Amino acid sequence: MQYEHVLVRYAELSLKGKNRKKFERQLDQNIREALSEYPAVKTTRSFGRLYVLLNGTAYEDVREKLKHVFGIHSFSPAMKVDFDVDAMCEAAYTLTKEALEQRNGAGTFKINVRRINKGFPHGSAELNYTLGSYVLARMEKLTVDVKKPDVEIKVEIRSEAVFVTGQTEKGAGGLPVGTSGNVLLMLSGGIDSPVAGYLALKRGVTLEAIHFHSPPYTNAQAKKKVEDLARKLTKYAGTVKVHFVPFTELQLAIHKQIPDNCEITVTRRFMLRIAEQFAKQNGNKALVNGESLGQVASQTLDSMVAINDVTTMPVLRPLVTMDKQETIEIAREIDTYATSILPFEDCCTIFLPADPKTRPKLEKIRYYESFMNVEELVNETVAKIETVEIREREEEEFTSLL
């Protein structure tokens, strides 16, 4: 069937009270951007629903885009009919027949009418019976199952029209990207940080990323891997800016000055300082990382205390209570896992000591750093950051120097 409408149901933004219109406008904008390669497609809104007008565009193409838009609870291809019971009956029959076509019309069904437009003269219970009886009379192999039907025909009688649907796609949930502020993701080449970025996006943030690389200890393939991971996130985020930090000189200075078993802690502290300074210049309101409590030496509670000591900016850790398998499952769902496990190491694996401190003493860490010109090293490194804007299609990418 060639559908002309898609009915979009909101996720938790429907609970937003007086701010609801702001969230709805942002979701509308995000959907239009996600569907921008289909110029014929338009959107309209009414209270509690958003409609995608396909204007000849294939529903299957639009469906693949809508699945990745945060703020959508579910969506359905819909038939729009007049305020006419006969038209509703015919639409319910058409959609039931289509849903059971592969089974030669055999199966169970249910009619579910919602009468949002209270001015319509027929009640929901009456319409459930009328539409159900009509469909049953035309399909001999069909029976009713109100608890677990093969097909549920939903009829929404709204002020602007009646919409009849026979299938429902689960949306991405969460809040529309752009409603919760701008954050800076500390993106490595591993499994965790892309998942952290995805989960932060689900809470409505606009996302940029910062990556530390140390050529020649890290190679061009490692940098390309990070760009590819950022590109995976564009499905959910739109365009993603990645800020590349040349970290070699600073990392060598740390390696020269700091005892081996404290080197990871100090390296992380410098990364956080650089990320915070850049974020403040760039207008980001928080940092995001992929830390999970207890996963590695730098992610014990004592290490987090010692590392977090250098920043006053909020650090969001969406994975903090997850185990590795849970993170891997999400990585597979969002298609970042295969890229993350490619064997191109990032700077965090350079100069890795055999016995890193899992309970670093903050006073000792501060003492070791007192022999380094921290402010000058951070300022010099931030000044050399290079930005690449990653878009969904690789050929549109461009680079600029700050």
Coordinates of C-alpha atoms in Angstrom, one line a residue:
M1 CA 0.0 0.0 0.0
Q2 CA 1.2 3.5 -0.8
Y3 CA 0.7 5.5 2.4
E4 CA 0.4 9.2 2.5
H5 CA 0.7 9.9 6.2
V6 CA 2.8 8.8 9.2
L7 CA 1.4 9.4 12.6
V8 CA 4.2 10.2 15.2
R9 CA 3.5 9.7 18.9
Y10 CA 5.7 11.6 21.4
A11 CA 7.9 10.0 24.1
E12 CA 8.3 11.6 27.5
L13 CA 8.1 15.2 26.2
S14 CA 4.3 14.8 26.4
L15 CA 4.8 15.3 30.2
K16 CA 6.6 18.6 29.9
G17 CA 3.7 20.9 30.9
K18 CA 4.2 24.6 30.0
N19 CA 7.5 23.8 28.1
R20 CA 5.8 21.2 25.9
K21 CA 5.6 23.4 22.8
K22 CA 9.3 24.1 22.9
F23 CA 10.0 20.3 22.9
E24 CA 7.5 19.7 20.2
R25 CA 9.0 22.4 17.9
Q26 CA 12.5 20.9 18.4
L27 CA 11.3 17.4 17.6
D28 CA 9.5 18.8 14.5
Q29 CA 12.8 20.5 13.4
N30 CA 14.8 17.3 14.1
I31 CA 12.4 15.2 12.0
R32 CA 12.6 17.6 9.1
E33 CA 16.4 17.6 9.2
A34 CA 16.5 13.8 9.4
L35 CA 14.2 13.6 6.3
S36 CA 15.9 16.5 4.4
E37 CA 17.0 14.2 1.6
Y38 CA 13.3 13.7 0.7
P39 CA 12.2 17.3 -0.3
A40 CA 8.6 16.3 -0.9
V41 CA 8.1 15.2 2.7
K42 CA 6.4 17.8 5.0
T43 CA 5.4 17.8 8.6
T44 CA 2.5 19.2 10.6
R45 CA 1.6 19.2 14.3
S46 CA -1.5 19.1 16.4
F47 CA -1.9 18.7 20.1
G48 CA -0.2 15.4 21.1
R49 CA 0.7 14.3 17.6
L50 CA 3.0 15.1 14.7
Y51 CA 2.2 14.0 11.2
V52 CA 4.6 13.3 8.4
L53 CA 3.1 13.9 4.9
L54 CA 4.9 11.6 2.5
N55 CA 3.7 13.2 -0.8
G56 CA 4.7 10.1 -2.8
T57 CA 7.9 9.2 -0.8
A58 CA 8.1 5.6 0.1
Y59 CA 7.2 4.9 3.7
E60 CA 10.0 2.4 4.1
D61 CA 12.6 5.1 3.4
V62 CA 11.1 7.4 5.9
R63 CA 10.7 4.7 8.5
E64 CA 14.5 4.0 8.6
K65 CA 15.2 7.7 9.4
L66 CA 12.5 8.1 12.0
K67 CA 13.8 5.1 14.0
H68 CA 16.8 7.1 15.0
V69 CA 15.1 10.4 16.1
F70 CA 15.0 10.8 19.8
G71 CA 11.8 12.1 21.3
I72 CA 9.6 9.7 19.4
H73 CA 7.7 7.0 21.4
S74 CA 6.3 5.2 18.3
F75 CA 5.0 5.9 14.8
S76 CA 2.7 4.3 12.3
P77 CA 1.9 4.6 8.6
A78 CA -1.7 5.9 8.6
M79 CA -4.8 6.2 6.4
K80 CA -6.5 9.6 6.8
V81 CA -10.3 9.4 6.4
D82 CA -13.2 11.8 6.8
F83 CA -15.5 11.9 9.8
D84 CA -17.5 9.1 8.3
V85 CA -18.2 5.7 9.9
D86 CA -18.3 3.9 6.5
A87 CA -14.9 5.3 5.6
M88 CA -13.5 4.1 8.9
C89 CA -14.9 0.6 8.4
E90 CA -13.4 0.4 4.9
A91 CA -10.0 1.6 6.2
A92 CA -10.0 -0.9 9.1
Y93 CA -10.8 -3.7 6.6
T94 CA -8.1 -2.6 4.2
L95 CA -5.4 -2.5 6.8
T96 CA -6.4 -5.8 8.4
K97 CA -6.4 -7.5 5.1
E98 CA -3.0 -6.1 4.2
A99 CA -1.5 -7.2 7.6
L100 CA -2.7 -10.8 7.1
E101 CA -2.0 -11.0 3.4
Q102 CA 0.9 -13.5 3.9
R103 CA -1.5 -15.7 5.9
N104 CA -4.3 -15.7 3.4
G105 CA -6.4 -13.6 5.8
A106 CA -6.2 -16.0 8.7
G107 CA -5.5 -14.7 12.2
T108 CA -6.8 -12.6 15.1
F109 CA -7.5 -8.9 15.3
K110 CA -8.7 -6.1 17.6
I111 CA -10.2 -2.7 17.0
N112 CA -9.1 0.1 19.3
V113 CA -10.9 3.5 18.9
R114 CA -9.8 6.7 20.7
R115 CA -12.3 9.5 20.4
I116 CA -10.2 12.6 21.2
N117 CA -12.7 14.7 19.3
K118 CA -15.6 14.6 21.8
G119 CA -17.8 16.3 19.3
F120 CA -17.9 13.2 17.1
P121 CA -21.4 11.7 17.7
H122 CA -20.4 8.0 18.1
G123 CA -18.7 6.7 21.2
S124 CA -15.6 4.5 21.3
A125 CA -17.3 1.3 22.4
E126 CA -20.0 1.7 19.7
L127 CA -17.3 2.2 17.1
N128 CA -15.2 -0.7 18.3
Y129 CA -18.3 -2.9 17.7
T130 CA -19.3 -1.4 14.4
L131 CA -15.9 -1.5 12.8
G132 CA -15.1 -5.0 14.2
S133 CA -18.3 -6.4 12.9
Y134 CA -17.7 -5.0 9.5
V135 CA -14.2 -6.5 9.2
L136 CA -15.3 -9.9 10.6
A137 CA -18.1 -10.1 8.0
R138 CA -15.6 -9.6 5.2
M139 CA -12.9 -11.9 6.3
E140 CA -14.0 -15.5 7.0
K141 CA -10.8 -16.7 8.6
L142 CA -10.5 -13.9 11.1
T143 CA -11.3 -14.0 14.8
V144 CA -11.2 -11.5 17.7
D145 CA -8.5 -11.5 20.3
V146 CA -8.5 -8.4 22.6
K147 CA -5.5 -9.5 24.6
K148 CA -2.8 -10.6 22.1
P149 CA -4.1 -10.0 18.6
D150 CA -2.1 -10.6 15.4
V151 CA -3.3 -7.2 14.2
E152 CA -4.4 -4.2 16.2
I153 CA -6.3 -1.6 14.2
K154 CA -6.0 1.8 16.0
V155 CA -8.5 4.5 15.1
E156 CA -7.8 8.1 16.4
I157 CA -10.7 10.5 15.9
R158 CA -9.1 13.9 16.3
S159 CA -10.3 17.4 15.6
E160 CA -8.5 17.7 12.2
A161 CA -9.4 14.2 10.8
V162 CA -9.6 10.5 11.5
F163 CA -6.4 8.4 11.3
V164 CA -6.5 4.6 11.0
T165 CA -3.3 2.5 11.5
G166 CA -2.5 -1.2 11.4
Q167 CA 1.1 -1.4 12.4
T168 CA 3.3 0.4 15.0
E169 CA 7.1 0.9 15.0
K170 CA 8.9 1.5 18.2
G171 CA 10.7 4.9 18.3
A172 CA 14.0 5.8 19.9
G173 CA 12.4 7.3 23.0
G174 CA 14.1 10.0 25.1
L175 CA 14.1 13.7 24.5
P176 CA 14.6 15.6 21.3
V177 CA 18.2 16.4 20.6
G178 CA 18.7 20.2 21.2
T179 CA 16.5 20.5 24.3
S180 CA 19.0 19.9 27.0
G181 CA 22.0 22.0 26.2
N182 CA 25.4 21.5 24.5
V183 CA 28.0 19.0 25.8
L184 CA 31.5 17.9 24.9
L185 CA 32.0 14.1 24.7
M186 CA 35.5 12.8 25.4
L187 CA 35.6 10.4 22.5
S188 CA 38.3 7.7 22.4
G189 CA 38.5 4.9 19.9
G190 CA 37.1 2.3 22.3
I191 CA 33.8 0.8 22.9
D192 CA 32.5 2.9 25.8
S193 CA 32.7 6.5 24.8
P194 CA 30.5 6.3 21.6
V195 CA 27.9 4.5 23.7
A196 CA 28.1 7.3 26.4
G197 CA 27.6 9.8 23.6
Y198 CA 24.6 7.9 22.3
L199 CA 23.0 7.8 25.7
A200 CA 23.7 11.5 26.3
L201 CA 22.0 12.3 23.0
K202 CA 19.0 10.3 24.2
R203 CA 18.6 12.8 27.0
G204 CA 18.3 15.7 24.5
V205 CA 21.8 17.2 24.4
T206 CA 23.5 18.7 21.4
L207 CA 26.9 16.9 21.1
E208 CA 30.4 17.8 20.1
A209 CA 33.4 15.5 20.7
I210 CA 37.0 16.0 21.8
H211 CA 39.7 13.4 21.0
F212 CA 43.3 13.2 22.2
H213 CA 45.9 11.8 19.7
S214 CA 49.6 11.4 19.9
P215 CA 51.3 11.0 16.6
P216 CA 53.6 9.2 15.7
Y217 CA 52.7 6.9 18.6
T218 CA 49.1 6.8 17.3
N219 CA 48.6 6.6 13.5
A220 CA 46.3 8.1 10.9
Q221 CA 44.1 5.0 11.0
A222 CA 43.4 5.6 14.7
K223 CA 42.3 9.2 13.9
K224 CA 40.1 7.9 11.0
K225 CA 38.6 5.4 13.3
V226 CA 37.4 8.2 15.6
E227 CA 35.9 10.1 12.7
D228 CA 34.1 6.9 11.7
L229 CA 32.7 6.5 15.2
A230 CA 31.5 10.1 15.2
R231 CA 29.9 9.5 11.8
K232 CA 28.0 6.6 13.4
L233 CA 26.6 9.1 15.9
T234 CA 25.4 11.5 13.3
K235 CA 22.4 9.2 12.7
Y236 CA 21.1 10.4 16.1
A237 CA 22.9 13.8 16.5
G238 CA 23.0 15.3 13.0
T239 CA 26.4 16.9 12.3
V240 CA 29.0 16.2 14.9
K241 CA 32.1 18.4 15.4
V242 CA 35.2 16.5 16.5
H243 CA 38.0 18.6 18.1
F244 CA 41.4 16.8 17.8
V245 CA 43.9 17.6 20.5
P246 CA 47.6 17.1 19.6
F247 CA 48.7 15.4 22.8
T248 CA 52.2 14.1 22.0
E249 CA 54.4 16.8 23.6
L250 CA 52.3 17.0 26.8
Q251 CA 52.1 13.2 27.1
L252 CA 55.9 13.0 26.8
A253 CA 56.3 15.7 29.4
I254 CA 54.1 13.7 31.8
H255 CA 56.0 10.5 31.0
K256 CA 59.3 12.2 31.8
Q257 CA 58.2 13.8 35.1
I258 CA 55.6 11.6 36.8
P259 CA 56.3 8.2 38.4
D260 CA 55.1 5.3 36.2
N261 CA 52.3 4.1 38.4
C262 CA 50.7 7.6 38.7
E263 CA 51.1 8.4 35.0
I264 CA 47.5 7.4 34.0
T265 CA 46.0 9.5 36.8
V266 CA 48.0 12.6 35.8
T267 CA 47.3 12.0 32.1
R268 CA 43.6 11.9 32.8
R269 CA 43.8 15.0 34.9
F270 CA 45.5 16.9 32.0
M271 CA 42.9 15.6 29.6
L272 CA 40.1 16.8 31.9
R273 CA 41.8 20.3 32.2
I274 CA 42.1 20.6 28.5
A275 CA 38.6 19.4 27.8
E276 CA 37.2 21.8 30.4
Q277 CA 39.1 24.9 29.2
F278 CA 38.1 24.2 25.6
A279 CA 34.5 23.5 26.6
K280 CA 34.2 26.9 28.3
Q281 CA 35.6 28.6 25.3
N282 CA 33.3 26.7 23.0
G283 CA 30.1 27.1 25.0
N284 CA 29.7 23.5 26.1
K285 CA 27.9 23.2 29.5
A286 CA 29.2 19.8 30.6
L287 CA 31.6 17.0 29.7
V288 CA 30.6 13.4 28.9
N289 CA 32.8 10.4 29.2
G290 CA 32.5 6.6 29.0
E291 CA 33.7 5.8 32.5
S292 CA 32.2 2.8 34.3
L293 CA 32.9 2.4 38.0
G294 CA 35.6 -0.1 38.7
Q295 CA 36.2 -1.1 35.1
V296 CA 39.9 -0.1 34.9
A297 CA 42.5 1.5 37.2
S298 CA 41.5 5.1 36.3
Q299 CA 37.8 4.4 36.9
T300 CA 37.9 3.3 40.6
L301 CA 36.2 5.7 42.9
D302 CA 39.5 6.8 44.4
S303 CA 40.8 7.5 40.8
M304 CA 37.7 9.4 39.9
V305 CA 38.1 11.6 43.0
A306 CA 41.7 12.3 42.1
I307 CA 41.0 13.0 38.4
N308 CA 37.8 15.0 39.0
D309 CA 39.8 17.3 41.4
V310 CA 40.9 19.5 38.5
T311 CA 37.5 20.5 37.2
T312 CA 34.4 22.3 38.4
M313 CA 32.4 21.5 35.2
P314 CA 29.7 18.8 35.4
V315 CA 31.0 15.5 34.1
L316 CA 28.2 13.2 32.9
R317 CA 29.0 9.5 33.0
P318 CA 26.1 7.6 31.4
L319 CA 27.8 4.2 31.8
V320 CA 28.9 4.5 35.4
T321 CA 26.7 1.6 36.7
M322 CA 26.8 -0.6 33.6
D323 CA 28.9 -3.7 33.2
K324 CA 30.9 -4.3 30.0
Q325 CA 28.4 -6.7 28.5
E326 CA 25.6 -4.2 28.8
T327 CA 27.7 -1.6 27.1
I328 CA 28.7 -4.0 24.3
E329 CA 25.1 -4.8 23.6
I330 CA 24.2 -1.1 23.1
A331 CA 27.4 -0.7 21.0
R332 CA 26.1 -3.4 18.7
E333 CA 22.6 -1.9 18.5
I334 CA 24.0 1.5 17.4
D335 CA 26.5 -0.1 15.0
T336 CA 29.7 1.3 16.7
Y337 CA 31.1 -2.0 18.1
A338 CA 32.7 -3.3 14.9
T339 CA 34.5 0.0 14.4
S340 CA 35.5 0.3 18.1
I341 CA 37.3 -3.1 18.1
L342 CA 39.5 -2.3 15.1
P343 CA 43.2 -2.7 16.2
F344 CA 44.2 1.0 16.0
E345 CA 45.3 2.1 19.5
D346 CA 44.6 5.6 20.9
C347 CA 46.9 7.6 23.2
C348 CA 45.6 6.1 26.4
T349 CA 47.5 2.9 25.7
I350 CA 50.8 4.6 25.3
F351 CA 53.3 4.3 28.2
L352 CA 50.9 2.0 30.0
P353 CA 52.5 1.0 33.3
A354 CA 52.4 -2.6 34.6
D355 CA 51.0 -1.6 38.0
P356 CA 48.9 1.6 37.7
K357 CA 47.6 3.1 40.9
T358 CA 44.0 2.1 41.6
R359 CA 43.9 4.2 44.8
P360 CA 45.9 7.3 44.0
K361 CA 46.6 9.7 46.9
L362 CA 45.4 13.2 45.8
E363 CA 48.2 15.0 47.8
K364 CA 50.9 12.9 46.1
I365 CA 49.4 13.5 42.7
R366 CA 49.3 17.3 43.3
Y367 CA 52.9 17.1 44.5
Y368 CA 54.2 15.4 41.4
E369 CA 52.3 17.9 39.2
S370 CA 53.9 20.8 41.1
F371 CA 57.1 20.3 39.1
M372 CA 55.2 20.9 35.8
N373 CA 54.0 24.3 34.5
V374 CA 50.4 23.0 34.3
E375 CA 48.7 26.3 33.1
E376 CA 51.2 26.9 30.3
L377 CA 51.1 23.3 29.1
V378 CA 47.3 23.3 29.0
N379 CA 47.1 26.7 27.2
E380 CA 49.7 25.6 24.5
T381 CA 47.8 22.4 23.9
V382 CA 44.4 24.0 23.7
A383 CA 45.7 26.6 21.2
K384 CA 46.7 23.7 18.8
I385 CA 43.3 22.0 18.7
E386 CA 42.0 21.2 15.2
T387 CA 38.3 20.8 14.4
V388 CA 36.7 18.4 11.9
E389 CA 33.0 18.6 11.2
I390 CA 31.6 15.1 10.6
R391 CA 28.4 14.7 8.6
E392 CA 26.5 11.5 7.8
R393 CA 27.9 11.4 4.3
E394 CA 31.7 11.4 4.2
E395 CA 32.1 13.6 1.1
E396 CA 30.5 16.5 3.0
E397 CA 33.1 16.6 5.7
F398 CA 35.4 19.6 6.1
T399 CA 38.3 20.6 8.3
S400 CA 39.1 24.0 9.9
L401 CA 41.9 25.2 12.2
L402 CA 40.8 27.1 15.3

